[in-house]
mmCIF file of C-alpha atoms and ligand atoms in Angstrom:
data_model
loop_
_atom_site.group_PDB
_atom_site.id
_atom_site.type_symbol
_atom_site.label_atom_id
_atom_site.label_comp_id
_atom_site.label_asym_id
_atom_site.label_seq_id
_atom_site.Cartn_x
_atom_site.Cartn_y
_atom_site.Cartn_z
ATOM 1 C CA MET B 1 -2.661 40.739 -21.859
ATOM 2 C CA SER B 2 -2.219 40.377 -18.134
ATOM 3 C CA SER B 3 -1.550 36.662 -18.392
ATOM 4 C CA THR B 4 1.166 37.394 -20.950
ATOM 5 C CA LYS B 5 2.831 39.579 -18.346
ATOM 6 C CA THR B 6 2.343 36.923 -15.652
ATOM 7 C CA LEU B 7 4.150 34.362 -17.811
ATOM 8 C CA ALA B 8 6.892 36.827 -18.746
ATOM 9 C CA ASP B 9 7.432 37.527 -15.046
ATOM 10 C CA LEU B 10 7.523 33.795 -14.345
ATOM 11 C CA ALA B 11 10.026 33.235 -17.153
ATOM 12 C CA SER B 12 12.300 35.948 -15.705
ATOM 13 C CA ALA B 13 11.956 34.509 -12.223
ATOM 14 C CA LEU B 14 12.830 31.014 -13.463
ATOM 15 C CA LEU B 15 15.864 32.301 -15.382
ATOM 16 C CA SER B 16 17.124 34.401 -12.470
ATOM 17 C CA GLY B 17 16.512 31.658 -9.906
ATOM 18 C CA ALA B 18 14.027 33.775 -7.945
ATOM 19 C CA VAL B 19 11.587 30.911 -8.477
ATOM 20 C CA ARG B 20 13.151 27.527 -7.680
ATOM 21 C CA VAL B 21 12.279 24.223 -9.317
ATOM 22 C CA VAL B 22 12.119 21.613 -6.543
ATOM 23 C CA ASP B 23 12.258 17.934 -7.471
ATOM 24 C CA LEU B 24 9.705 16.013 -5.410
ATOM 25 C CA THR B 25 10.558 12.704 -7.076
ATOM 26 C CA ALA B 26 12.347 9.616 -5.733
ATOM 27 C CA PRO B 27 14.936 7.855 -7.933
ATOM 28 C CA LEU B 28 13.108 5.199 -9.975
ATOM 29 C CA GLY B 29 14.870 1.875 -10.443
ATOM 30 C CA PRO B 30 15.144 -1.728 -9.257
ATOM 31 C CA ASN B 31 15.747 -0.542 -5.661
ATOM 32 C CA THR B 32 12.651 1.655 -5.431
ATOM 33 C CA PRO B 33 10.455 0.485 -2.522
ATOM 34 C CA LEU B 34 7.089 -0.888 -3.692
ATOM 35 C CA ILE B 35 3.908 -1.419 -1.734
ATOM 36 C CA TYR B 36 3.526 -4.923 -0.315
ATOM 37 C CA LEU B 37 0.087 -6.495 0.038
ATOM 38 C CA PRO B 38 -0.293 -9.652 2.134
ATOM 39 C CA PRO B 39 -1.290 -12.469 -0.256
ATOM 40 C CA HIS B 40 -4.802 -12.781 1.252
ATOM 41 C CA ILE B 41 -5.539 -9.159 0.214
ATOM 42 C CA GLY B 42 -4.429 -9.406 -3.410
ATOM 43 C CA LYS B 43 -1.678 -9.692 -5.966
ATOM 44 C CA ASN B 44 1.410 -7.475 -5.771
ATOM 45 C CA THR B 45 2.995 -5.164 -8.314
ATOM 46 C CA PRO B 46 6.154 -6.879 -9.651
ATOM 47 C CA PRO B 47 9.672 -5.571 -9.028
ATOM 48 C CA ILE B 48 10.932 -2.891 -11.416
ATOM 49 C CA LYS B 49 13.205 -4.318 -14.105
ATOM 50 C CA VAL B 50 15.324 -2.512 -16.667
ATOM 51 C CA HIS B 51 16.036 -4.573 -19.795
ATOM 52 C CA LYS B 52 18.792 -3.428 -22.119
ATOM 53 C CA ILE B 53 17.980 -3.374 -25.832
ATOM 54 C CA SER B 54 21.386 -2.092 -26.913
ATOM 55 C CA GLU B 55 24.281 -0.039 -25.599
ATOM 56 C CA TYR B 56 26.491 1.052 -28.538
ATOM 57 C CA ASP B 57 27.058 -2.590 -29.427
ATOM 58 C CA ALA B 58 26.076 -5.232 -31.990
ATOM 59 C CA ASP B 59 22.420 -4.810 -30.985
ATOM 60 C CA GLY B 60 22.536 -1.100 -31.826
ATOM 61 C CA PRO B 61 25.961 0.250 -32.732
ATOM 62 C CA TYR B 62 25.408 3.968 -32.153
ATOM 63 C CA TRP B 63 22.698 4.037 -29.527
ATOM 64 C CA ALA B 64 21.663 2.912 -26.058
ATOM 65 C CA TRP B 65 18.107 2.180 -25.018
ATOM 66 C CA ASN B 66 16.205 0.049 -22.538
ATOM 67 C CA TRP B 67 12.747 -1.279 -22.052
ATOM 68 C CA LEU B 68 11.107 -1.261 -18.672
ATOM 69 C CA GLU B 69 9.062 -3.650 -16.627
ATOM 70 C CA LEU B 70 7.246 -1.292 -14.350
ATOM 71 C CA GLY B 71 3.961 -1.242 -12.452
ATOM 72 C CA GLU B 72 1.820 1.868 -12.849
ATOM 73 C CA HIS B 73 2.011 2.413 -9.082
ATOM 74 C CA SER B 74 5.796 2.397 -8.688
ATOM 75 C CA GLY B 75 7.915 4.991 -6.933
ATOM 76 C CA THR B 76 6.743 8.598 -6.956
ATOM 77 C CA HIS B 77 3.439 8.142 -8.728
ATOM 78 C CA PHE B 78 0.012 9.504 -9.511
ATOM 79 C CA ASP B 79 -3.228 7.715 -8.580
ATOM 80 C CA ALA B 80 -6.053 8.299 -11.056
ATOM 81 C CA PRO B 81 -9.714 7.887 -10.014
ATOM 82 C CA ARG B 82 -9.913 4.656 -12.007
ATOM 83 C CA HIS B 83 -7.392 3.112 -9.593
ATOM 84 C CA TRP B 84 -10.205 2.496 -7.096
ATOM 85 C CA ILE B 85 -13.573 0.789 -7.454
ATOM 86 C CA SER B 86 -15.257 3.884 -6.020
ATOM 87 C CA GLY B 87 -13.930 6.013 -8.915
ATOM 88 C CA LYS B 88 -14.058 3.481 -11.746
ATOM 89 C CA ASP B 89 -16.927 4.989 -13.742
ATOM 90 C CA TYR B 90 -15.681 8.547 -14.323
ATOM 91 C CA PRO B 91 -15.263 9.086 -18.087
ATOM 92 C CA ASP B 92 -12.282 11.381 -17.331
ATOM 93 C CA GLY B 93 -10.904 9.140 -14.585
ATOM 94 C CA SER B 94 -8.015 7.403 -16.393
ATOM 95 C CA THR B 95 -4.556 8.860 -16.945
ATOM 96 C CA ASP B 96 -5.226 9.618 -20.633
ATOM 97 C CA LYS B 97 -8.540 11.378 -19.970
ATOM 98 C CA ILE B 98 -7.785 13.656 -17.019
ATOM 99 C CA PRO B 99 -7.957 17.319 -18.099
ATOM 100 C CA PRO B 100 -4.327 18.539 -18.312
ATOM 101 C CA LYS B 101 -5.032 21.695 -16.343
ATOM 102 C CA ASN B 102 -5.441 19.429 -13.310
ATOM 103 C CA PHE B 103 -1.743 18.549 -13.495
ATOM 104 C CA VAL B 104 -0.656 22.061 -12.486
ATOM 105 C CA ALA B 105 -2.074 23.473 -9.259
ATOM 106 C CA PRO B 106 -1.285 25.388 -6.076
ATOM 107 C CA VAL B 107 -0.047 23.272 -3.206
ATOM 108 C CA ASN B 108 -0.611 23.277 0.542
ATOM 109 C CA VAL B 109 2.045 21.461 2.572
ATOM 110 C CA ILE B 110 1.044 20.374 6.056
ATOM 111 C CA ASP B 111 4.189 19.738 8.067
ATOM 112 C CA ARG B 112 3.686 16.974 10.587
ATOM 113 C CA SER B 113 7.272 15.677 10.364
ATOM 114 C CA LYS B 114 7.838 16.032 14.086
ATOM 115 C CA GLU B 115 4.693 14.072 14.934
ATOM 116 C CA ALA B 116 5.432 11.345 12.374
ATOM 117 C CA THR B 117 9.019 11.005 13.546
ATOM 118 C CA GLU B 118 7.821 10.503 17.118
ATOM 119 C CA ASN B 119 4.970 8.209 16.052
ATOM 120 C CA PRO B 120 5.105 6.408 12.677
ATOM 121 C CA ASP B 121 1.390 5.590 13.046
ATOM 122 C CA TYR B 122 0.566 9.315 13.194
ATOM 123 C CA LEU B 123 -2.831 10.219 11.699
ATOM 124 C CA LEU B 124 -3.687 13.674 10.404
ATOM 125 C CA THR B 125 -7.076 14.768 11.778
ATOM 126 C CA VAL B 126 -9.608 17.443 10.816
ATOM 127 C CA GLU B 127 -8.648 19.401 13.937
ATOM 128 C CA SER B 128 -5.004 19.330 12.914
ATOM 129 C CA ILE B 129 -5.836 20.559 9.401
ATOM 130 C CA GLN B 130 -7.972 23.363 10.822
ATOM 131 C CA ALA B 131 -5.159 24.394 13.178
ATOM 132 C CA TRP B 132 -2.851 24.521 10.129
ATOM 133 C CA GLU B 133 -5.391 26.677 8.242
ATOM 134 C CA LYS B 134 -5.572 29.107 11.163
ATOM 135 C CA GLU B 135 -1.820 29.510 10.988
ATOM 136 C CA HIS B 136 -1.231 29.513 7.223
ATOM 137 C CA GLY B 137 -4.577 30.326 5.581
ATOM 138 C CA GLU B 138 -7.505 28.380 4.246
ATOM 139 C CA ILE B 139 -7.058 25.453 1.870
ATOM 140 C CA GLU B 140 -8.401 26.637 -1.473
ATOM 141 C CA ALA B 141 -10.568 24.736 -3.948
ATOM 142 C CA GLY B 142 -8.415 23.332 -6.750
ATOM 143 C CA GLY B 143 -5.268 23.015 -4.633
ATOM 144 C CA TRP B 144 -3.260 19.955 -3.638
ATOM 145 C CA VAL B 145 -2.779 19.040 0.001
ATOM 146 C CA LEU B 146 0.443 17.194 0.784
ATOM 147 C CA LEU B 147 1.427 15.718 4.124
ATOM 148 C CA ARG B 148 5.059 16.368 4.995
ATOM 149 C CA THR B 149 6.447 13.681 7.281
ATOM 150 C CA ASP B 150 10.111 13.518 6.137
ATOM 151 C CA TRP B 151 9.359 9.842 5.440
ATOM 152 C CA TYR B 152 11.335 10.146 2.186
ATOM 153 C CA LYS B 153 14.514 10.339 4.262
ATOM 154 C CA ARG B 154 14.145 6.579 4.800
ATOM 155 C CA GLY B 155 15.436 6.331 1.214
ATOM 156 C CA ASP B 156 15.375 3.134 -0.827
ATOM 157 C CA SER B 157 15.464 0.690 2.077
ATOM 158 C CA SER B 158 12.176 -1.185 1.654
ATOM 159 C CA GLU B 159 12.361 -2.371 5.242
ATOM 160 C CA LYS B 160 12.559 1.158 6.649
ATOM 161 C CA PHE B 161 10.218 2.636 4.063
ATOM 162 C CA LEU B 162 7.404 0.081 4.485
ATOM 163 C CA ASN B 163 8.084 -0.187 8.237
ATOM 164 C CA ALA B 164 5.986 -3.332 8.696
ATOM 165 C CA ASP B 165 5.859 -5.842 11.522
ATOM 166 C CA ALA B 166 3.575 -8.799 12.290
ATOM 167 C CA ASN B 167 0.691 -6.320 12.758
ATOM 168 C CA GLY B 168 1.162 -4.719 9.352
ATOM 169 C CA PRO B 169 2.756 -1.508 8.118
ATOM 170 C CA HIS B 170 3.337 1.478 10.411
ATOM 171 C CA SER B 171 3.319 4.697 8.418
ATOM 172 C CA PRO B 172 1.523 8.041 8.761
ATOM 173 C CA GLY B 173 -1.502 9.223 6.809
ATOM 174 C CA PRO B 174 -4.926 10.828 7.025
ATOM 175 C CA THR B 175 -8.055 9.808 8.927
ATOM 176 C CA ALA B 176 -11.201 9.204 6.876
ATOM 177 C CA GLU B 177 -12.682 12.378 8.394
ATOM 178 C CA ALA B 178 -9.651 14.402 7.286
ATOM 179 C CA ILE B 179 -10.117 13.228 3.688
ATOM 180 C CA THR B 180 -13.858 14.007 3.821
ATOM 181 C CA TYR B 181 -13.001 17.488 5.087
ATOM 182 C CA LEU B 182 -10.481 18.097 2.284
ATOM 183 C CA ILE B 183 -12.990 16.957 -0.338
ATOM 184 C CA SER B 184 -15.520 19.409 1.146
ATOM 185 C CA LYS B 185 -12.925 22.143 0.553
ATOM 186 C CA GLY B 186 -12.749 21.164 -3.126
ATOM 187 C CA VAL B 187 -9.112 20.041 -3.213
ATOM 188 C CA ILE B 188 -7.796 18.473 -6.387
ATOM 189 C CA GLY B 189 -5.887 15.751 -4.584
ATOM 190 C CA TRP B 190 -4.016 14.410 -1.617
ATOM 191 C CA GLY B 191 -0.361 13.429 -1.535
ATOM 192 C CA SER B 192 2.080 11.850 0.866
ATOM 193 C CA GLU B 193 5.695 10.767 1.200
ATOM 194 C CA THR B 194 4.800 7.174 2.051
ATOM 195 C CA VAL B 195 4.486 4.224 -0.358
ATOM 196 C CA GLY B 196 0.756 4.894 -0.823
ATOM 197 C CA THR B 197 -1.563 7.800 -0.096
ATOM 198 C CA ASP B 198 -3.128 6.055 2.906
ATOM 199 C CA ALA B 199 -1.722 5.401 6.363
ATOM 200 C CA GLY B 200 -0.241 1.993 7.164
ATOM 201 C CA SER B 201 -3.250 1.346 9.406
ATOM 202 C CA ALA B 202 -5.810 2.342 6.741
ATOM 203 C CA ALA B 203 -7.115 -1.190 6.048
ATOM 204 C CA GLY B 204 -8.898 -1.004 9.406
ATOM 205 C CA MET B 205 -10.472 2.419 8.871
ATOM 206 C CA ASN B 206 -14.062 3.200 7.945
ATOM 207 C CA PRO B 207 -14.131 3.178 4.986
ATOM 208 C CA PRO B 208 -10.944 1.166 4.478
ATOM 209 C CA PHE B 209 -8.188 3.100 2.652
ATOM 210 C CA PRO B 210 -10.063 6.437 2.830
ATOM 211 C CA ALA B 211 -7.520 8.444 0.803
ATOM 212 C CA HIS B 212 -8.195 6.023 -2.046
ATOM 213 C CA THR B 213 -11.873 5.230 -1.472
ATOM 214 C CA LEU B 214 -13.059 8.796 -0.856
ATOM 215 C CA MET B 215 -10.690 10.864 -3.035
ATOM 216 C CA HIS B 216 -11.251 8.680 -6.096
ATOM 217 C CA GLN B 217 -14.988 8.481 -5.391
ATOM 218 C CA ALA B 218 -14.899 12.292 -5.713
ATOM 219 C CA ASN B 219 -12.925 12.085 -9.009
ATOM 220 C CA ARG B 220 -9.856 13.425 -7.223
ATOM 221 C CA TYR B 221 -6.255 12.305 -7.375
ATOM 222 C CA GLY B 222 -3.430 10.969 -5.260
ATOM 223 C CA LEU B 223 0.338 11.285 -5.201
ATOM 224 C CA ALA B 224 2.530 8.823 -3.302
ATOM 225 C CA SER B 225 6.226 8.500 -2.441
ATOM 226 C CA LEU B 226 6.818 12.240 -2.774
ATOM 227 C CA CYS B 227 10.211 13.598 -1.677
ATOM 228 C CA GLN B 228 11.651 16.822 -0.357
ATOM 229 C CA LEU B 229 8.420 18.328 0.894
ATOM 230 C CA ASP B 230 10.686 19.950 3.492
ATOM 231 C CA GLN B 231 11.890 22.196 0.635
ATOM 232 C CA LEU B 232 8.422 23.726 0.178
ATOM 233 C CA PRO B 233 6.624 26.510 2.044
ATOM 234 C CA PRO B 234 3.234 25.755 3.651
ATOM 235 C CA LYS B 235 1.584 27.772 0.875
ATOM 236 C CA GLY B 236 2.708 29.588 -2.245
ATOM 237 C CA ALA B 237 4.281 26.846 -4.384
ATOM 238 C CA ILE B 238 2.845 25.383 -7.590
ATOM 239 C CA LEU B 239 2.856 21.619 -8.104
ATOM 240 C CA ILE B 240 3.355 20.070 -11.535
ATOM 241 C CA ALA B 241 2.636 16.351 -11.596
ATOM 242 C CA ALA B 242 1.513 14.774 -14.861
ATOM 243 C CA PRO B 243 1.082 11.008 -15.279
ATOM 244 C CA LEU B 244 2.058 9.338 -18.550
ATOM 245 C CA LYS B 245 -0.839 9.321 -20.979
ATOM 246 C CA PHE B 246 -1.375 5.573 -20.649
ATOM 247 C CA VAL B 247 -4.607 4.629 -22.384
ATOM 248 C CA GLY B 248 -7.000 3.569 -19.644
ATOM 249 C CA GLY B 249 -4.217 3.970 -17.070
ATOM 250 C CA THR B 250 -4.977 3.748 -13.359
ATOM 251 C CA GLY B 251 -1.857 5.692 -12.422
ATOM 252 C CA SER B 252 1.705 6.291 -13.484
ATOM 253 C CA PRO B 253 5.127 7.199 -12.223
ATOM 254 C CA VAL B 254 5.590 10.960 -12.462
ATOM 255 C CA ARG B 255 8.391 13.464 -12.281
ATOM 256 C CA ALA B 256 6.741 15.643 -9.643
ATOM 257 C CA LEU B 257 8.087 19.185 -9.595
ATOM 258 C CA ALA B 258 7.238 22.285 -7.626
ATOM 259 C CA LEU B 259 7.800 25.915 -8.499
ATOM 260 C CA ALA B 260 8.677 27.502 -5.179
ATOM 261 C CA PRO B 261 9.662 30.936 -3.927
ATOM 262 C CA THR B 262 13.206 31.499 -2.699
HETATM 263 MN MN1 MN P 1 -0.941 4.173 -6.211
#
């Protein structure tokens, strides 16, 4: 009974605009920045291509449709546990097997946009998370934690978005200890505005790529290339991010949305 009322209240709030729907998704197309791995590390995801099948023409007189050439980890996307070797054996670790209730969850937004603007190599530490919790409340089990850096404002310029030089990419992210701490809190996942869930410097961390290695080892998820986290409160919004139900999928582009208070 009470959940019927909760949903009726939510429906009214959505219709009246008292609850906003915030789009946390980057435009997805041939210009979307993609992660770049130096050849000695591994193969890269290919550029996104849109192939026309027909557009109200001889190939289909009344309809338009395309087919896509698209890596699973393109644009605003979801990382499933199976993406990483540390999470490869979970029976519910691929995009088609993750319980759907995990796609809708409360969200904590840690704003470190000032720090990341001053220092693109900024790393979120345990101490910084604990300071945030003192101010905004504890991070709850089952919630997402997203790092706001305003990185999305770099738009679709790959050069600005990847921000690499001869020493590699310079972009913000978590320390390994920060990820371990969040897992100890029981979070459902970790998300960022950068091209991947880890910092640009994460190859040199212990373990390397901790947001991938540790989160997926714990059967938890990632979200990358999120946008408009500056539109969300520190606490109180609900995140909806569901990957396509690719059979055996390691991840998928998502339309990430948040229900947020006005
Ligand atoms: Mn990914």
